[in-house]
PDB file of C-alpha atoms in Angstrom:
ATOM      1  CA  PRO A   1       7.503  28.936  22.724  1.00 86.00           C
ATOM      2  CA  ILE A   2       7.634  25.392  24.511  1.00 88.00           C
ATOM      3  CA  GLU A   3       9.875  22.720  22.839  1.00 91.00           C
ATOM      4  CA  LEU A   4       8.349  19.775  23.566  1.00 90.00           C
ATOM      5  CA  PRO A   5      10.135  16.358  22.791  1.00 91.00           C
ATOM      6  CA  ALA A   6       9.114  13.689  20.367  1.00 89.00           C
ATOM      7  CA  SER A   7       8.881  10.869  23.387  1.00 89.00           C
ATOM      8  CA  LEU A   8       6.191  12.766  24.794  1.00 87.00           C
ATOM      9  CA  LYS A   9       3.865  10.448  26.478  1.00 84.00           C
ATOM     10  CA  THR A  10       1.073  13.090  28.372  1.00 88.00           C
ATOM     11  CA  LEU A  11       0.997  16.649  29.509  1.00 88.00           C
ATOM     12  CA  GLU A  12      -0.506  18.594  31.875  1.00 91.00           C
ATOM     13  CA  ILE A  13      -1.300  22.345  31.623  1.00 89.00           C
ATOM     14  CA  ASP A  14      -2.184  24.077  35.170  1.00 89.00           C
ATOM     15  CA  SER A  15      -4.302  27.488  34.975  1.00 85.00           C
ATOM     16  CA  ALA A  16      -4.357  30.332  36.879  1.00 82.00           C
ATOM     17  CA  ALA A  17      -8.074  31.545  37.827  1.00 76.00           C
ATOM     18  CA  PRO A  18      -7.967  34.969  36.253  1.00 75.00           C
ATOM     19  CA  ALA A  19      -9.844  36.681  39.573  1.00 70.00           C
ATOM     20  CA  LEU A  20     -10.030  35.512  42.817  1.00 71.00           C
ATOM     21  CA  ARG A  21     -13.084  37.041  43.792  1.00 73.00           C
ATOM     22  CA  ASP A  22     -16.169  34.105  43.544  1.00 74.00           C
ATOM     23  CA  ALA A  23     -13.409  31.920  42.128  1.00 76.00           C
ATOM     24  CA  TYR A  24     -15.843  28.895  43.079  1.00 78.00           C
ATOM     25  CA  LEU A  25     -18.193  29.990  40.313  1.00 83.00           C
ATOM     26  CA  LEU A  26     -15.375  30.037  37.628  1.00 86.00           C
ATOM     27  CA  ASN A  27     -16.070  27.385  34.148  1.00 87.00           C
ATOM     28  CA  TYR A  28     -13.141  26.796  31.855  1.00 88.00           C
ATOM     29  CA  ARG A  29     -12.745  25.557  28.268  1.00 88.00           C
ATOM     30  CA  PHE A  30      -9.096  24.354  26.918  1.00 88.00           C
ATOM     31  CA  ASN A  31      -8.565  24.580  23.037  1.00 87.00           C
ATOM     32  CA  LEU A  32      -5.755  23.039  21.481  1.00 83.00           C
ATOM     33  CA  GLY A  33      -4.217  23.447  17.957  1.00 73.00           C
ATOM     34  CA  ASN A  34      -5.914  27.399  16.487  1.00 56.00           C
ATOM     35  CA  GLY A  35      -9.591  25.417  16.775  1.00 50.00           C
ATOM     36  CA  ASP A  36      -9.045  22.855  14.986  1.00 57.00           C
ATOM     37  CA  PHE A  37     -10.414  20.241  17.855  1.00 65.00           C
ATOM     38  CA  GLY A  38     -13.101  22.637  19.112  1.00 79.00           C
ATOM     39  CA  TRP A  39     -12.837  24.112  22.588  1.00 83.00           C
ATOM     40  CA  GLN A  40     -13.346  21.997  25.141  1.00 84.00           C
ATOM     41  CA  GLY A  41     -15.573  22.793  28.813  1.00 85.00           C
ATOM     42  CA  VAL A  42     -14.253  21.440  31.841  1.00 86.00           C
ATOM     43  CA  GLY A  43     -16.267  22.714  34.703  1.00 86.00           C
ATOM     44  CA  ALA A  44     -14.705  24.073  37.669  1.00 86.00           C
ATOM     45  CA  ARG A  45     -11.181  22.146  36.142  1.00 88.00           C
ATOM     46  CA  HIS A  46      -8.743  24.842  35.649  1.00 84.00           C
ATOM     47  CA  THR A  47      -6.049  21.473  34.703  1.00 89.00           C
ATOM     48  CA  ALA A  48      -6.018  20.404  31.331  1.00 88.00           C
ATOM     49  CA  TYR A  49      -4.896  16.843  30.215  1.00 88.00           C
ATOM     50  CA  PHE A  50      -3.210  15.852  26.845  1.00 85.00           C
ATOM     51  CA  ASN A  51      -2.258  12.269  26.281  1.00 85.00           C
ATOM     52  CA  ALA A  52      -1.690  12.855  22.466  1.00 81.00           C
ATOM     53  CA  ILE A  53      -0.489  16.018  21.066  1.00 82.00           C
ATOM     54  CA  PRO A  54       0.133  16.513  17.323  1.00 83.00           C
ATOM     55  CA  SER A  55       3.987  17.400  16.296  1.00 85.00           C
ATOM     56  CA  GLY A  56       4.945  20.545  15.312  1.00 87.00           C
ATOM     57  CA  PRO A  57       3.400  23.686  16.634  1.00 89.00           C
ATOM     58  CA  SER A  58      -0.033  24.063  18.620  1.00 87.00           C
ATOM     59  CA  ASP A  59      -1.444  26.993  20.341  1.00 87.00           C
ATOM     60  CA  PHE A  60      -3.264  26.160  23.390  1.00 87.00           C
ATOM     61  CA  GLN A  61      -5.831  28.833  24.949  1.00 87.00           C
ATOM     62  CA  VAL A  62      -7.771  28.714  27.997  1.00 88.00           C
ATOM     63  CA  GLN A  63     -10.777  30.877  28.675  1.00 87.00           C
ATOM     64  CA  ALA A  64     -13.123  31.467  31.932  1.00 85.00           C
ATOM     65  CA  ARG A  65     -16.674  32.807  32.618  1.00 84.00           C
ATOM     66  CA  VAL A  66     -18.081  33.219  36.194  1.00 80.00           C
ATOM     67  CA  GLY A  67     -21.113  31.600  36.378  1.00 79.00           C
ATOM     68  CA  ASP A  68     -23.799  30.494  33.524  1.00 78.00           C
ATOM     69  CA  GLY A  69     -22.589  33.500  31.628  1.00 76.00           C
ATOM     70  CA  SER A  70     -21.355  33.102  28.299  1.00 80.00           C
ATOM     71  CA  PHE A  71     -17.711  32.348  27.519  1.00 78.00           C
ATOM     72  CA  PRO A  72     -15.628  35.785  25.695  1.00 72.00           C
ATOM     73  CA  HIS A  73     -15.635  35.858  22.268  1.00 69.00           C
ATOM     74  CA  ALA A  74     -12.142  33.769  21.239  1.00 61.00           C
ATOM     75  CA  ASN A  75     -10.216  36.675  20.595  1.00 60.00           C
ATOM     76  CA  HIS A  76     -10.119  38.149  23.274  1.00 62.00           C
ATOM     77  CA  THR A  77      -9.414  37.446  27.135  1.00 72.00           C
ATOM     78  CA  THR A  78      -8.131  34.245  25.999  1.00 79.00           C
ATOM     79  CA  ALA A  79      -4.772  33.194  27.216  1.00 84.00           C
ATOM     80  CA  SER A  80      -2.887  31.478  25.469  1.00 85.00           C
ATOM     81  CA  LEU A  81       0.705  29.483  25.546  1.00 89.00           C
ATOM     82  CA  ARG A  82       3.037  28.301  21.966  1.00 91.00           C
ATOM     83  CA  ILE A  83       3.829  24.644  22.245  1.00 90.00           C
ATOM     84  CA  VAL A  84       5.982  22.609  19.630  1.00 91.00           C
ATOM     85  CA  ARG A  85       6.278  19.144  19.785  1.00 90.00           C
ATOM     86  CA  ALA A  86       8.894  17.451  18.133  1.00 91.00           C
ATOM     87  CA  PRO A  87       7.824  14.952  15.608  1.00 90.00           C
ATOM     88  CA  ARG A  88       8.461  11.184  15.740  1.00 89.00           C
ATOM     89  CA  TRP A  89      11.051   9.394  13.722  1.00 89.00           C
ATOM     90  CA  TYR A  90       8.338   8.003  11.969  1.00 89.00           C
ATOM     91  CA  GLU A  91       6.685  12.104  10.649  1.00 87.00           C
ATOM     92  CA  THR A  92       9.552  13.439   9.279  1.00 90.00           C
ATOM     93  CA  THR A  93      10.051  14.316   5.813  1.00 91.00           C
ATOM     94  CA  TRP A  94      13.303  11.573   5.586  1.00 94.00           C
ATOM     95  CA  SER A  95      11.079   8.692   7.445  1.00 94.00           C
ATOM     96  CA  VAL A  96       8.155   9.361   4.301  1.00 93.00           C
ATOM     97  CA  LEU A  97      10.709   9.609   1.852  1.00 96.00           C
ATOM     98  CA  ALA A  98      12.221   6.495   2.726  1.00 96.00           C
ATOM     99  CA  ALA A  99       9.218   4.586   3.171  1.00 96.00           C
ATOM    100  CA  VAL A 100       8.062   5.287  -0.555  1.00 97.00           C
ATOM    101  CA  ALA A 101      11.807   4.756  -1.816  1.00 97.00           C
ATOM    102  CA  LEU A 102      11.517   1.049   0.320  1.00 97.00           C
ATOM    103  CA  LEU A 103       7.944   0.523  -1.192  1.00 97.00           C
ATOM    104  CA  ALA A 104       9.293   1.878  -4.807  1.00 98.00           C
ATOM    105  CA  PHE A 105      12.052  -1.432  -4.373  1.00 98.00           C
ATOM    106  CA  ILE A 106       9.532  -3.607  -2.712  1.00 98.00           C
ATOM    107  CA  MET A 107       7.428  -3.401  -6.142  1.00 98.00           C
ATOM    108  CA  THR A 108      10.249  -3.582  -8.632  1.00 98.00           C
ATOM    109  CA  ILE A 109      11.791  -6.586  -6.691  1.00 98.00           C
ATOM    110  CA  TYR A 110       8.181  -7.989  -7.009  1.00 98.00           C
ATOM    111  CA  GLN A 111       7.656  -7.127 -10.871  1.00 97.00           C
ATOM    112  CA  ARG A 112      11.156  -8.393 -11.343  1.00 97.00           C
ATOM    113  CA  PHE A 113      10.384 -11.804  -9.836  1.00 97.00           C
ATOM    114  CA  MET A 114       6.966 -12.172 -11.344  1.00 97.00           C
ATOM    115  CA  SER A 115       8.599 -11.049 -15.088  1.00 97.00           C
ATOM    116  CA  ARG A 116      10.849 -13.919 -14.521  1.00 97.00           C
ATOM    117  CA  ARG A 117       8.507 -16.329 -13.330  1.00 97.00           C
ATOM    118  CA  ALA A 118       6.566 -15.082 -16.582  1.00 97.00           C
ATOM    119  CA  ARG A 119       9.678 -16.378 -19.010  1.00 97.00           C
ATOM    120  CA  ALA A 120      10.207 -19.033 -16.986  1.00 97.00           C
ATOM    121  CA  ARG A 121       7.132 -20.312 -17.854  1.00 97.00           C
ATOM    122  CA  GLU A 122       6.727 -19.448 -21.029  1.00 97.00           C
ATOM    123  CA  LEU A 123      10.238 -21.546 -22.062  1.00 97.00           C
ATOM    124  CA  GLU A 124       8.324 -24.045 -20.141  1.00 97.00           C
ATOM    125  CA  LEU A 125       5.609 -23.975 -22.735  1.00 97.00           C
ATOM    126  CA  LYS A 126       7.232 -23.489 -25.688  1.00 98.00           C
ATOM    127  CA  GLN A 127       9.811 -26.252 -25.235  1.00 97.00           C
ATOM    128  CA  LEU A 128       5.959 -28.561 -24.203  1.00 97.00           C
ATOM    129  CA  VAL A 129       4.770 -27.397 -27.223  1.00 97.00           C
ATOM    130  CA  ASP A 130       8.058 -27.925 -29.400  1.00 97.00           C
ATOM    131  CA  ARG A 131       7.793 -31.634 -27.642  1.00 97.00           C
ATOM    132  CA  ARG A 132       3.848 -32.276 -28.641  1.00 97.00           C
ATOM    133  CA  THR A 133       4.375 -31.039 -32.168  1.00 97.00           C
ATOM    134  CA  PHE A 134       7.672 -33.298 -32.762  1.00 97.00           C
ATOM    135  CA  GLU A 135       5.629 -36.567 -31.110  1.00 97.00           C
ATOM    136  CA  LEU A 136       2.150 -35.542 -33.766  1.00 97.00           C
ATOM    137  CA  ARG A 137       4.394 -35.230 -36.844  1.00 97.00           C
ATOM    138  CA  GLU A 138       6.241 -38.502 -36.060  1.00 97.00           C
ATOM    139  CA  ALA A 139       2.489 -40.083 -35.107  1.00 96.00           C
ATOM    140  CA  LEU A 140       1.683 -38.306 -38.793  1.00 95.00           C
ATOM    141  CA  ALA A 141       4.133 -40.209 -40.206  1.00 93.00           C
ATOM    142  CA  GLN A 142       3.447 -43.580 -38.939  1.00 91.00           C
ATOM    143  CA  VAL A 143      -0.185 -43.165 -39.918  1.00 90.00           C
ATOM    144  CA  GLU A 144       0.774 -42.219 -43.597  1.00 87.00           C
ATOM    145  CA  ALA A 145       3.228 -44.969 -43.152  1.00 85.00           C
ATOM    146  CA  ASN A 146       0.426 -47.388 -42.341  1.00 84.00           C
ATOM    147  CA  ALA A 147      -2.005 -45.906 -44.924  1.00 85.00           C
ATOM    148  CA  ARG A 148       0.092 -47.414 -47.585  1.00 85.00           C
ATOM    149  CA  VAL A 149       1.111 -50.503 -46.178  1.00 85.00           C
ATOM    150  CA  ASP A 150      -2.023 -53.337 -45.673  1.00 82.00           C
ATOM    151  CA  THR A 151      -1.187 -54.119 -42.122  1.00 79.00           C
ATOM    152  CA  LEU A 152      -2.342 -58.271 -42.791  1.00 82.00           C
ATOM    153  CA  THR A 153       0.394 -58.922 -45.304  1.00 85.00           C
ATOM    154  CA  GLY A 154       2.810 -55.791 -44.873  1.00 82.00           C
ATOM    155  CA  ILE A 155       2.743 -55.762 -48.625  1.00 87.00           C
ATOM    156  CA  PRO A 156       2.626 -52.185 -50.386  1.00 87.00           C
ATOM    157  CA  ASN A 157      -1.525 -51.087 -51.063  1.00 86.00           C
ATOM    158  CA  ARG A 158      -2.951 -49.153 -54.465  1.00 85.00           C
ATOM    159  CA  LYS A 159      -2.317 -46.165 -52.604  1.00 84.00           C
ATOM    160  CA  HIS A 160       1.190 -46.566 -52.318  1.00 86.00           C
ATOM    161  CA  MET A 161       1.160 -47.761 -56.198  1.00 88.00           C
ATOM    162  CA  GLU A 162      -0.611 -44.771 -57.189  1.00 88.00           C
ATOM    163  CA  GLU A 163       1.861 -42.182 -55.196  1.00 88.00           C
ATOM    164  CA  GLN A 164       4.881 -44.144 -56.574  1.00 89.00           C
ATOM    165  CA  LEU A 165       3.170 -44.350 -60.870  1.00 92.00           C
ATOM    166  CA  ALA A 166       2.318 -40.409 -59.717  1.00 93.00           C
ATOM    167  CA  ALA A 167       6.037 -39.646 -58.479  1.00 92.00           C
ATOM    168  CA  VAL A 168       7.953 -41.635 -61.680  1.00 94.00           C
ATOM    169  CA  TRP A 169       5.322 -40.434 -64.281  1.00 93.00           C
ATOM    170  CA  ASN A 170       6.304 -36.841 -63.177  1.00 94.00           C
ATOM    171  CA  MET A 171       9.932 -37.937 -63.358  1.00 93.00           C
ATOM    172  CA  ALA A 172       9.251 -38.891 -66.767  1.00 88.00           C
TER     173      ALA A 172
END
């Protein structure tokens, strides 16, 4: 096999004519990747150009026919070449695992941030409820005090007298 570096951008493969007789009538087709991408007919051009080669092993295959006849069966009279391209850094198993770990770390940090934010908001709301409850109790005490005293004269009213009478009666 031919080993290619990961940084390879383009690849050009020339093939030879299978016969010199009637070479002007030859038509070619190429395939890369064990038939995964399909055969590409290129006419009389016997050079294959590739802009992107998948990482890992691939089989480059070429077939030729004379004239308008049919191409031979894929298993017969097919020239092939094994090409192995090294993976780029982001195509390696370690980089995928590192990306997953980084994503998990970011999600954990985000979850902790949101949890702390929710706890701070909960504490803030609890303090607000406590303060409002205290204010309501003071207002209720003031309303109850105003209900026992005449606002014009400032002396205790009948309700205050009845409460005091009930309290003294219970003590007796």
